[in-house]
Short mmCIF file of C-alpha atoms in Angstrom, two decimals:
data_model
loop_
_atom_site.label_atom_id
_atom_site.label_comp_id
_atom_site.label_asym_id
_atom_site.label_seq_id
_atom_site.Cartn_x
_atom_site.Cartn_y
_atom_site.Cartn_z
CA MET A 1 6.86 -4.45 -7.96
CA GLN A 2 5.05 -1.71 -10.40
CA SER A 3 5.43 1.84 -10.45
CA THR A 4 3.54 4.41 -9.52
CA HIS A 5 3.40 8.38 -9.62
CA LEU A 6 3.78 9.50 -5.67
CA LEU A 7 2.57 12.95 -6.31
CA LEU A 8 -0.92 14.24 -6.77
CA GLU A 9 -0.41 17.20 -8.75
CA GLU A 10 2.36 17.13 -11.58
CA PRO A 11 3.65 19.53 -11.53
CA ILE A 12 3.55 20.95 -8.32
CA ARG A 13 3.88 24.79 -8.62
CA MET A 14 7.15 25.66 -7.24
CA ALA A 15 5.60 28.57 -5.61
CA SER A 16 3.22 26.90 -3.90
CA ILE A 17 6.15 24.68 -1.91
CA LEU A 18 6.98 28.47 -0.20
CA GLU A 19 2.99 28.95 0.87
CA PRO A 20 2.73 28.42 4.81
CA SER A 21 0.56 25.50 5.66
CA LYS A 22 -2.61 26.30 7.36
CA PRO A 23 -3.26 25.36 10.94
CA SER A 24 -5.18 22.32 11.43
CA PHE A 25 -6.63 20.56 14.69
CA PHE A 26 -4.92 17.40 13.73
CA PRO A 27 -1.11 18.11 13.06
CA ALA A 28 -1.24 15.20 10.25
CA MET A 29 -3.39 11.91 9.38
CA THR A 30 -0.10 9.86 10.12
CA LYS A 31 0.10 8.76 13.74
CA ILE A 32 3.33 9.12 16.00
CA VAL A 33 4.24 6.87 18.68
CA GLY A 34 6.50 8.19 21.28
CA THR A 35 8.75 6.39 23.42
CA LEU A 36 8.98 7.51 27.06
CA GLY A 37 12.00 7.61 29.17
CA PRO A 38 14.46 9.63 31.04
CA LYS A 39 13.90 12.74 28.93
CA SER A 40 10.17 12.34 28.30
CA ARG A 41 8.26 11.05 31.12
CA SER A 42 7.24 14.27 33.33
CA VAL A 43 3.45 15.41 33.23
CA GLU A 44 4.83 18.53 31.43
CA VAL A 45 6.82 16.97 28.89
CA ILE A 46 4.36 14.24 27.96
CA SER A 47 1.41 17.09 28.43
CA ALA A 48 3.86 18.73 25.47
CA CYS A 49 4.25 15.63 23.33
CA LEU A 50 0.49 15.08 23.28
CA LYS A 51 -0.03 18.38 22.25
CA ALA A 52 2.42 18.26 19.44
CA GLY A 53 1.07 15.07 18.23
CA MET A 54 1.69 11.93 19.97
CA SER A 55 -1.37 9.69 19.80
CA VAL A 56 0.56 6.35 21.57
CA ALA A 57 2.89 5.68 24.25
CA ARG A 58 5.41 3.39 23.76
CA PHE A 59 6.88 1.72 27.03
CA ASP A 60 10.05 -0.10 26.17
CA PHE A 61 10.88 -2.62 28.78
CA SER A 62 14.34 -3.41 27.70
CA TRP A 63 15.70 -1.17 30.18
CA GLY A 64 14.04 0.22 33.41
CA ASP A 65 11.78 -1.96 36.01
CA VAL A 66 8.28 -2.04 36.76
CA GLU A 67 8.04 0.57 39.33
CA TYR A 68 9.54 3.10 36.98
CA HIS A 69 7.48 2.54 33.98
CA GLN A 70 4.62 2.89 36.06
CA GLU A 71 5.35 5.85 37.76
CA THR A 72 6.02 7.49 33.89
CA LEU A 73 2.53 5.79 33.09
CA GLU A 74 0.84 7.57 35.91
CA ASN A 75 2.60 11.08 34.72
CA LEU A 76 1.01 10.45 31.44
CA LYS A 77 -2.42 9.70 32.63
CA ALA A 78 -2.43 12.99 34.35
CA ALA A 79 -1.38 14.83 30.99
CA ILE A 80 -4.18 13.08 29.24
CA LYS A 81 -6.59 14.60 31.74
CA SER A 82 -5.04 17.98 31.60
CA THR A 83 -4.45 18.12 27.68
CA LYS A 84 -7.81 16.32 27.09
CA LYS A 85 -6.32 14.38 24.52
CA LEU A 86 -6.45 10.55 23.79
CA CYS A 87 -3.39 8.13 23.98
CA ALA A 88 -3.15 4.36 23.78
CA VAL A 89 -0.62 2.16 25.63
CA MET A 90 2.06 0.28 23.65
CA LEU A 91 4.26 -2.40 25.80
CA ASP A 92 7.47 -3.41 23.89
CA THR A 93 9.01 -6.72 24.94
CA VAL A 94 12.43 -7.53 25.27
CA GLY A 95 12.33 -10.92 23.52
CA PRO A 96 15.29 -12.79 22.42
CA GLU A 97 17.54 -10.04 22.39
CA LEU A 98 21.15 -10.66 23.06
CA GLN A 99 22.93 -8.30 25.36
CA VAL A 100 26.41 -7.64 26.88
CA VAL A 101 26.42 -7.97 30.38
CA ASN A 102 28.13 -4.97 32.30
CA LYS A 103 27.80 -5.75 35.98
CA SER A 104 30.16 -2.79 36.89
CA GLU A 105 28.67 -0.15 34.49
CA LYS A 106 32.07 1.12 34.07
CA ALA A 107 32.72 2.16 30.47
CA ILE A 108 34.89 0.13 28.10
CA SER A 109 37.17 1.07 25.41
CA LEU A 110 37.67 -0.91 22.47
CA GLU A 111 40.58 0.18 19.81
CA ALA A 112 40.04 -1.21 16.03
CA ASP A 113 42.58 -3.68 14.93
CA GLY A 114 42.34 -5.08 18.26
CA TYR A 115 40.75 -8.30 19.82
CA VAL A 116 37.92 -9.13 21.82
CA ILE A 117 36.31 -12.33 23.08
CA LEU A 118 32.70 -12.95 23.75
CA THR A 119 31.96 -15.24 26.37
CA PRO A 120 28.86 -16.79 27.89
CA ASP A 121 30.30 -16.52 31.20
CA GLN A 122 28.00 -13.97 32.85
CA GLU A 123 30.40 -14.30 36.22
CA GLN A 124 33.31 -12.80 33.95
CA GLU A 125 33.96 -8.96 34.56
CA ALA A 126 33.23 -6.75 31.53
CA SER A 127 36.57 -5.29 29.93
CA SER A 128 38.53 -4.38 26.75
CA GLU A 129 39.29 -7.63 26.27
CA LEU A 130 36.36 -9.82 27.41
CA LEU A 131 32.54 -9.13 26.90
CA PRO A 132 30.27 -11.42 28.80
CA ILE A 133 27.14 -12.01 26.80
CA ASN A 134 23.44 -13.52 28.02
CA PHE A 135 23.65 -16.76 25.60
CA SER A 136 25.50 -19.49 25.34
CA GLY A 137 24.64 -20.56 21.69
CA LEU A 138 26.84 -18.77 20.00
CA SER A 139 29.69 -20.71 19.03
CA LYS A 140 27.94 -23.94 18.75
CA ALA A 141 26.83 -25.14 15.76
CA SER A 142 23.86 -27.35 15.45
CA ASN A 143 24.11 -30.49 13.60
CA ILE A 144 20.81 -29.85 11.99
CA LEU A 145 19.45 -26.88 10.19
CA LEU A 146 16.64 -24.93 12.46
CA ARG A 147 14.17 -23.74 9.86
CA THR A 148 16.93 -23.44 7.08
CA MET A 149 19.17 -21.10 9.39
CA LEU A 150 22.29 -22.13 11.42
CA ILE A 151 22.57 -21.44 15.16
CA ALA A 152 26.22 -20.58 15.75
CA VAL A 153 28.37 -18.11 13.94
CA LYS A 154 31.63 -18.81 12.08
CA PRO A 155 34.70 -16.88 11.14
CA GLY A 156 33.96 -13.67 8.92
CA ASP A 157 30.47 -13.30 10.06
CA THR A 158 29.78 -9.70 11.55
CA ILE A 159 28.58 -8.74 14.81
CA PHE A 160 27.41 -5.53 15.90
CA ILE A 161 27.02 -4.19 19.28
CA GLY A 162 25.37 -0.78 20.21
CA GLN A 163 24.04 1.30 23.14
CA TYR A 164 20.57 1.73 23.33
CA LEU A 165 19.71 1.60 19.17
CA PHE A 166 21.87 0.86 16.16
CA THR A 167 22.66 3.65 14.29
CA GLY A 168 26.57 2.40 13.10
CA SER A 169 28.09 5.85 13.19
CA GLU A 170 27.92 6.75 16.88
CA THR A 171 31.42 6.36 18.62
CA THR A 172 28.99 3.98 21.22
CA SER A 173 28.80 1.42 18.46
CA VAL A 174 31.30 -1.10 17.19
CA TRP A 175 31.57 -3.71 14.59
CA LEU A 176 33.10 -7.02 15.14
CA GLU A 177 34.37 -9.65 13.21
CA VAL A 178 34.54 -13.62 14.12
CA SER A 179 37.99 -14.49 13.90
CA GLU A 180 37.86 -17.89 15.46
CA LEU A 181 35.61 -19.99 17.81
CA LYS A 182 37.28 -21.46 20.93
CA GLY A 183 34.99 -23.63 22.55
CA GLU A 184 32.32 -21.54 24.25
CA ASP A 185 34.09 -18.22 23.51
CA VAL A 186 33.87 -16.56 20.39
CA VAL A 187 37.12 -14.41 19.21
CA CYS A 188 36.44 -11.25 17.42
CA MET A 189 38.50 -8.34 15.61
CA ILE A 190 37.35 -4.98 16.54
CA LYS A 191 36.68 -3.07 13.20
CA ASN A 192 36.19 0.19 14.72
CA THR A 193 37.43 2.45 17.77
CA ALA A 194 34.74 2.89 20.06
CA THR A 195 33.63 3.47 23.85
CA LEU A 196 30.69 1.29 24.91
CA ALA A 197 29.56 3.26 28.06
CA GLY A 198 26.21 2.90 30.07
CA SER A 199 24.87 -0.27 31.24
CA LEU A 200 22.84 -1.45 28.12
CA PHE A 201 24.53 -2.87 25.17
CA THR A 202 22.48 -4.80 22.82
CA LEU A 203 24.27 -7.28 20.34
CA HIS A 204 23.08 -8.62 16.86
CA VAL A 205 24.41 -11.02 14.50
CA SER A 206 23.79 -10.94 11.06
CA GLN A 207 21.62 -13.44 9.65
CA ILE A 208 21.75 -15.95 12.46
CA HIS A 209 18.87 -17.75 14.43
CA ILE A 210 18.85 -17.38 18.06
CA ASN A 211 17.59 -20.38 19.63
CA LEU A 212 15.35 -18.44 22.17
CA PRO A 213 11.88 -17.88 22.80
CA THR A 214 10.17 -14.82 21.34
CA LEU A 215 8.11 -14.02 24.18
CA THR A 216 10.41 -14.61 27.26
CA GLU A 217 9.45 -15.93 30.89
CA ALA A 218 10.60 -12.26 31.85
CA ASP A 219 7.98 -10.80 29.06
CA LYS A 220 5.28 -12.66 30.14
CA ASN A 221 5.94 -11.82 33.86
CA THR A 222 5.69 -8.43 32.74
CA ILE A 223 2.75 -8.67 30.72
CA GLY A 224 0.72 -10.39 33.31
CA THR A 225 1.59 -7.94 36.08
CA TRP A 226 2.23 -4.59 34.50
CA GLY A 227 0.26 -5.13 31.19
CA VAL A 228 -2.97 -6.59 33.31
CA ARG A 229 -3.04 -3.70 35.49
CA ASN A 230 -2.85 -0.99 32.90
CA LYS A 231 -4.83 -2.64 30.20
CA ILE A 232 -2.51 -1.93 27.56
CA ASP A 233 -3.77 -1.20 23.94
CA PHE A 234 -0.95 -2.82 22.21
CA LEU A 235 1.70 -5.33 22.23
CA SER A 236 5.04 -4.85 20.19
CA LEU A 237 6.17 -7.93 19.64
CA SER A 238 10.10 -8.01 19.54
CA TYR A 239 12.18 -10.35 17.11
CA THR A 240 8.60 -11.66 15.44
CA ARG A 241 10.06 -14.61 13.38
CA HIS A 242 7.41 -16.92 12.60
CA ALA A 243 3.62 -16.77 12.67
CA GLU A 244 3.41 -19.10 15.56
CA ASP A 245 5.12 -16.28 17.53
CA VAL A 246 2.32 -14.33 17.17
CA GLN A 247 -0.27 -17.36 18.08
CA GLN A 248 1.52 -17.90 20.99
CA ALA A 249 1.55 -14.17 22.51
CA ARG A 250 -2.41 -14.10 21.31
CA GLU A 251 -3.02 -17.48 23.45
CA PHE A 252 -1.16 -16.08 26.37
CA LEU A 253 -3.01 -12.58 26.15
CA SER A 254 -6.26 -14.71 25.96
CA LYS A 255 -5.63 -16.24 29.44
CA LEU A 256 -5.40 -12.50 31.14
CA GLY A 257 -8.77 -10.78 31.82
CA ASP A 258 -9.24 -7.77 29.24
CA LEU A 259 -6.01 -8.28 27.64
CA TYR A 260 -7.58 -10.81 25.42
CA GLN A 261 -8.63 -7.17 23.73
CA THR A 262 -5.41 -6.20 23.22
CA GLN A 263 -3.87 -5.85 19.42
CA ILE A 264 -0.55 -7.48 18.50
CA PHE A 265 1.78 -5.76 16.60
CA ALA A 266 4.63 -8.13 15.20
CA LYS A 267 8.02 -6.32 15.00
CA ILE A 268 10.03 -7.42 11.90
CA GLU A 269 13.91 -7.22 12.94
CA SER A 270 15.67 -9.72 10.89
CA ILE A 271 15.82 -12.13 7.88
CA GLU A 272 13.84 -14.93 9.50
CA GLY A 273 10.79 -12.43 9.99
CA LEU A 274 11.06 -11.22 6.38
CA THR A 275 11.17 -14.80 5.11
CA HIS A 276 7.84 -15.40 6.79
CA PHE A 277 6.15 -11.86 6.42
CA ASP A 278 3.32 -13.07 4.81
CA GLU A 279 2.35 -15.58 7.37
CA ILE A 280 3.02 -13.40 10.43
CA LEU A 281 1.07 -10.38 8.40
CA GLN A 282 -2.02 -12.84 8.68
CA GLU A 283 -1.86 -13.42 12.25
CA ALA A 284 -1.00 -9.87 13.72
CA ASP A 285 -3.05 -7.15 14.16
CA GLY A 286 -0.24 -4.86 12.96
CA ILE A 287 3.47 -4.74 11.58
CA ILE A 288 6.28 -2.86 12.98
CA LEU A 289 9.29 -2.60 10.69
CA SER A 290 12.39 -2.37 13.01
CA ARG A 291 14.60 -0.58 10.19
CA GLY A 292 17.58 -0.37 13.09
CA ASN A 293 17.83 -4.15 12.96
CA LEU A 294 16.94 -5.07 9.62
CA GLY A 295 19.55 -2.19 8.28
CA ILE A 296 21.86 -4.57 9.80
CA ASP A 297 20.70 -8.00 8.48
CA LEU A 298 20.15 -6.53 4.99
CA PRO A 299 22.60 -5.08 2.66
CA PRO A 300 21.92 -1.15 2.71
CA GLU A 301 20.45 -1.21 -0.66
CA LYS A 302 17.73 -3.74 0.10
CA VAL A 303 16.41 -2.02 3.01
CA PHE A 304 14.04 0.39 1.06
CA LEU A 305 12.74 -2.53 -1.17
CA PHE A 306 11.66 -4.46 1.88
CA GLN A 307 10.10 -1.20 3.36
CA LYS A 308 7.95 -0.38 0.29
CA ALA A 309 6.75 -4.28 -0.13
CA ALA A 310 6.25 -4.80 3.57
CA VAL A 311 4.11 -1.10 3.72
CA TYR A 312 2.07 -2.11 0.49
CA LYS A 313 0.99 -5.96 1.90
CA CYS A 314 0.12 -4.15 5.06
CA ASN A 315 -2.15 -1.65 3.30
CA VAL A 316 -3.69 -4.03 1.15
CA ALA A 317 -4.67 -6.25 4.04
CA GLY A 318 -6.04 -3.20 5.95
CA LYS A 319 -3.24 -3.25 8.61
CA PRO A 320 -1.36 -0.53 10.31
CA ALA A 321 2.17 -0.44 9.18
CA VAL A 322 4.54 1.48 11.49
CA ILE A 323 8.06 2.49 10.38
CA THR A 324 10.95 3.02 12.92
CA ARG A 325 14.20 5.06 13.18
CA VAL A 326 13.36 8.34 10.82
CA VAL A 327 15.14 11.07 12.72
CA ASP A 328 17.81 9.69 14.52
CA SER A 329 19.82 12.69 14.51
CA MET A 330 17.33 14.44 16.37
CA THR A 331 18.45 12.58 19.34
CA ASP A 332 21.14 15.35 19.82
CA ASN A 333 20.10 18.10 16.99
CA LEU A 334 16.95 20.47 16.89
CA ARG A 335 16.58 19.79 13.23
CA PRO A 336 16.62 16.28 11.23
CA THR A 337 19.35 15.75 8.10
CA ARG A 338 17.99 16.18 4.98
CA ALA A 339 18.22 12.72 4.13
CA GLU A 340 15.89 11.81 7.33
CA ALA A 341 13.48 14.54 6.53
CA THR A 342 12.76 12.70 2.86
CA ASP A 343 12.81 9.73 4.61
CA VAL A 344 9.73 10.58 6.47
CA ALA A 345 8.06 12.01 3.66
CA ASN A 346 8.67 8.87 1.57
CA ALA A 347 7.45 6.88 4.55
CA ILE A 348 4.25 8.36 4.34
CA LEU A 349 3.97 8.46 0.40
CA ASP A 350 4.73 4.56 0.65
CA GLY A 351 1.42 4.14 2.61
CA SER A 352 2.54 3.94 6.40
CA ASP A 353 0.29 4.68 9.02
CA ALA A 354 2.75 5.44 11.73
CA ILE A 355 6.19 6.73 12.64
CA LEU A 356 7.85 5.35 15.89
CA LEU A 357 10.41 7.48 17.42
CA GLY A 358 12.81 5.69 19.83
CA ALA A 359 15.79 7.22 21.00
CA GLU A 360 14.62 10.60 19.86
CA THR A 361 11.93 10.82 22.43
CA LEU A 362 13.78 8.16 24.95
CA ARG A 363 16.62 9.83 25.79
CA GLY A 364 16.81 12.92 23.03
CA LEU A 365 17.04 16.32 23.82
CA TYR A 366 14.32 17.39 22.02
CA PRO A 367 11.35 14.94 22.36
CA VAL A 368 8.53 17.61 22.05
CA GLU A 369 10.38 19.30 19.03
CA THR A 370 11.11 15.93 17.12
CA ILE A 371 7.04 15.10 17.38
CA SER A 372 6.24 18.54 15.85
CA THR A 373 8.76 18.22 13.06
CA VAL A 374 7.75 14.50 12.34
CA GLY A 375 4.10 15.54 12.07
CA ARG A 376 5.01 18.66 9.85
CA ILE A 377 6.45 16.79 7.35
CA CYS A 378 4.15 13.97 7.39
CA TYR A 379 1.26 16.78 6.91
CA GLU A 380 3.27 18.23 3.73
CA ALA A 381 3.63 14.19 2.67
CA GLU A 382 0.05 13.75 2.83
CA LYS A 383 -0.96 16.76 0.46
CA VAL A 384 0.60 15.41 -2.12
CA PHE A 385 -0.48 11.68 -1.64
CA ASN A 386 -1.73 10.07 -4.86
CA GLN A 387 -4.88 8.93 -3.09
CA ASP A 388 -6.78 8.60 -6.25
CA LEU A 389 -4.19 6.06 -7.69
CA TYR A 390 -4.08 4.35 -4.23
CA PHE A 391 -7.57 3.82 -4.27
CA LYS A 392 -7.98 2.25 -7.48
CA LYS A 393 -5.40 -0.15 -6.71
CA THR A 394 -7.13 -1.08 -3.43
CA VAL A 395 -10.24 -1.56 -5.35
CA LYS A 396 -8.74 -3.78 -7.62
CA TYR A 397 -6.71 -5.91 -5.18
CA VAL A 398 -10.06 -6.65 -3.14
CA GLY A 399 -11.57 -7.84 -6.28
CA GLU A 400 -15.30 -8.80 -6.84
CA PRO A 401 -17.56 -9.63 -5.34
CA MET A 402 -16.83 -7.42 -2.23
CA THR A 403 -18.15 -8.29 1.31
CA HIS A 404 -20.80 -5.98 2.26
CA LEU A 405 -18.92 -4.20 4.82
CA GLU A 406 -16.01 -3.52 2.21
CA SER A 407 -18.40 -2.48 -0.24
CA ILE A 408 -20.04 0.01 2.24
CA ALA A 409 -16.38 1.28 3.09
CA SER A 410 -15.19 2.04 0.06
CA SER A 411 -18.44 3.46 -1.28
CA ALA A 412 -18.02 6.08 1.84
CA VAL A 413 -14.81 7.15 0.81
CA ARG A 414 -15.59 7.21 -2.93
CA ALA A 415 -18.54 9.81 -2.01
CA ALA A 416 -16.35 11.63 0.21
CA ILE A 417 -13.93 12.67 -2.53
CA LYS A 418 -16.54 13.04 -5.03
CA VAL A 419 -18.70 16.06 -3.06
CA LYS A 420 -15.34 17.27 -1.22
CA ALA A 421 -16.63 16.30 2.29
CA SER A 422 -14.94 17.89 5.30
CA ILE A 423 -14.93 14.77 7.17
CA ILE A 424 -16.18 11.18 7.24
CA ILE A 425 -18.48 10.12 10.52
CA CYS A 426 -18.71 6.48 11.23
CA PHE A 427 -20.48 4.55 13.87
CA THR A 428 -19.04 1.47 15.07
CA SER A 429 -18.92 -0.70 17.99
CA SER A 430 -15.85 -2.90 17.42
CA GLY A 431 -14.13 -0.72 15.14
CA ARG A 432 -13.82 -2.79 12.10
CA ALA A 433 -16.21 -0.32 9.65
CA ALA A 434 -14.02 2.43 10.81
CA ARG A 435 -10.69 0.81 10.02
CA LEU A 436 -12.05 -0.27 6.69
CA ILE A 437 -12.74 3.17 5.54
CA ALA A 438 -9.43 4.36 6.57
CA LYS A 439 -8.14 1.33 4.76
CA TYR A 440 -9.08 3.47 1.66
CA ARG A 441 -7.28 6.73 2.68
CA PRO A 442 -9.73 9.27 2.44
CA THR A 443 -8.07 12.64 1.92
CA MET A 444 -10.23 14.08 4.94
CA PRO A 445 -10.26 12.76 8.51
CA VAL A 446 -12.16 10.15 9.78
CA LEU A 447 -14.24 10.24 12.71
CA SER A 448 -14.89 7.06 14.52
CA VAL A 449 -17.47 7.37 16.90
CA VAL A 450 -17.29 4.09 19.18
CA ILE A 451 -20.53 3.20 20.86
CA PRO A 452 -19.82 1.04 23.91
CA ARG A 453 -21.84 -2.40 24.38
CA LEU A 454 -22.95 -3.88 27.79
CA LYS A 455 -21.04 -7.16 28.49
CA THR A 456 -20.67 -9.12 31.51
CA ASN A 457 -17.96 -12.14 32.51
CA GLN A 458 -20.73 -13.26 35.00
CA LEU A 459 -19.86 -11.93 37.83
CA ARG A 460 -19.87 -8.13 36.77
CA TRP A 461 -21.41 -5.77 34.13
CA SER A 462 -19.22 -3.33 32.06
CA PHE A 463 -18.79 -1.24 28.66
CA SER A 464 -16.65 -1.86 26.16
CA GLY A 465 -15.54 0.59 23.90
CA ALA A 466 -12.36 2.12 25.24
CA PHE A 467 -10.22 -0.33 23.60
CA GLU A 468 -11.54 0.03 20.44
CA ALA A 469 -11.77 3.71 20.52
CA ARG A 470 -7.82 3.72 21.66
CA GLN A 471 -6.67 1.23 19.23
CA SER A 472 -7.47 3.64 16.26
CA LEU A 473 -5.15 5.89 17.59
CA ILE A 474 -2.86 4.03 15.37
CA VAL A 475 -4.52 4.02 12.16
CA ARG A 476 -3.80 6.66 9.70
CA GLY A 477 -6.60 9.23 9.31
CA LEU A 478 -8.86 7.68 11.98
CA PHE A 479 -9.69 9.83 15.15
CA PRO A 480 -11.93 7.99 17.89
CA MET A 481 -14.62 9.55 19.89
CA LEU A 482 -16.39 7.63 22.46
CA ALA A 483 -20.23 8.02 22.52
CA ASP A 484 -22.72 7.90 25.19
CA PRO A 485 -23.18 4.15 25.72
CA ARG A 486 -27.15 4.76 25.53
CA HIS A 487 -26.99 5.41 22.30
CA PRO A 488 -26.40 1.59 20.27
CA ALA A 489 -24.62 1.63 17.05
CA GLU A 490 -27.85 -0.07 15.42
CA SER A 491 -30.41 2.06 16.97
CA THR A 492 -32.90 4.05 15.00
CA GLY A 493 -34.65 7.35 15.15
CA ALA A 494 -34.12 9.87 18.19
CA SER A 495 -31.41 8.49 19.60
CA ASN A 496 -29.56 7.98 16.07
CA GLU A 497 -29.93 11.93 15.86
CA SER A 498 -28.55 12.44 19.73
CA VAL A 499 -25.26 10.82 19.03
CA LEU A 500 -25.30 12.32 15.28
CA LYS A 501 -25.62 15.98 16.72
CA VAL A 502 -22.86 15.03 19.42
CA ALA A 503 -20.31 13.94 16.88
CA LEU A 504 -20.89 17.06 14.60
CA ASP A 505 -20.80 19.64 17.80
CA HIS A 506 -17.39 17.82 18.35
CA GLY A 507 -15.93 18.24 14.69
CA LYS A 508 -17.26 21.99 15.13
CA ALA A 509 -15.43 22.66 18.39
CA SER A 510 -12.21 21.11 16.92
CA GLY A 511 -12.37 22.98 14.01
CA LEU A 512 -13.02 20.03 11.38
CA ILE A 513 -16.19 21.45 10.13
CA LYS A 514 -18.21 24.54 9.79
CA SER A 515 -21.39 25.93 8.28
CA HIS A 516 -21.95 24.56 4.84
CA ASP A 517 -19.77 21.66 4.76
CA ARG A 518 -20.85 18.60 3.60
CA VAL A 519 -20.30 15.14 6.03
CA VAL A 520 -20.75 11.91 4.88
CA ILE A 521 -21.93 9.24 7.54
CA CYS A 522 -21.62 5.74 7.76
CA GLN A 523 -23.85 3.97 9.89
CA LYS A 524 -26.29 0.54 10.48
CA VAL A 525 -30.23 1.38 10.55
CA GLY A 526 -31.26 -1.88 11.88
CA ASP A 527 -29.82 -4.46 9.48
CA ALA A 528 -29.12 -2.20 6.72
CA SER A 529 -25.63 -0.23 6.57
CA VAL A 530 -26.44 3.18 5.08
CA VAL A 531 -24.00 5.89 4.06
CA LYS A 532 -25.36 9.42 3.61
CA ILE A 533 -24.41 13.00 2.71
CA ILE A 534 -25.61 15.68 4.93
CA GLU A 535 -24.91 19.53 4.31
CA LEU A 536 -24.41 21.74 7.64
CA GLU A 537 -26.70 24.53 8.21
CA ASP A 538 -25.75 27.97 9.56
#
């Protein structure tokens, strides 16, 4: 991997570090995905999260029922209406997740150097000596290799059990080492003392293929009911292991009305997903690097390497890269650790589009403060992001001859930087042109003016555009605005000037532009794509 200078200005004046950040309408170009749950589901808290910078709300169906999440979503809609801030909806599937079945929900104490048995007999009561799990193939080795990975565990393998999410440091997480296999049961030695409290314990086995479908029947039922009803913008496909997983999910969505427009983000959580990363990236609309599970499957010293390589591949492909598990300590604390703050900044310098907050907002004590803190760190990192080097590397990777649209997008970004434009305005119907501009990481915001199109399914007429606008809320530097459908993107003359005036007025009202600022505009005029530069008058 080529080494790069991360800083835009070298050396940075030390005194400049102490200068206060200028207030901005957009806290950061980087987007923040917040998981809504017990501590963040009221209208008041969601409204505060939106104002703090959350642009995508994630609904995690590994816990809670459809009614619970629907109530939360209704609160989100009320918060969007009151704050007048757009927010996209992401449904996170459960996938082939292994879980400990604790019907009584009583706390289970495990002592270091003791032994516990994992059994597929879910009728058994969970205790300190016996943990029922929802998978029967853990102790049975297959006679064949399944995609080069064995199905069963063997003595010496590591098994991790944790509550909610993996950190490896909390007393609600336990490391087990496989001691022996007895029929369908797995006998394990307990490596650390812990108490499993609550109803949700996730089980993770390092580098073992779990012979379960990526999109389970329960997931399909959730998507077919809750997802269809709420026209979800993004599907987070948990435990994506092969390109076929994404293809099958897309085929399923294509049969569910408006969900054919839903974007699929492949969640990479295992060695298997890492091995097939290139094929998965080609099929998916974006990637979520689930560093909690990856941190168990990979040696600690390899995690950063995969992150940098994966984010780079997403960048050059022009697909959003989302990083998880950045400020775990803020679940219980008001400030992140030094390592966490640096980790967030490095993710931005690597080229990440968005930061996904899980337990920090789901059950954390400070959901709003966490979003605000992460946003401020992103903002500071963006100021020293080496855009010039990034631009040159991206252009070189794309090569020549460029496609027509790619050429227009890169030209718009180069022109905006050269004339020190305050903003780039892009007129689009599908959102593709705006995403291509954002791919080159301009230093200024890109206002994506989505022009709706009239469409029909032979039964009724409707306008497109809402999906395309919300789906840009996960792309770094892209800020959507839904235009009046009476102004087509390819129109000429008065209607074009009218919608441009609306976009400029929106920019002025939000503090993005002011008199005498330069603005770069990218639009279609007839059959031609045009990049033009205007200077605002008084």
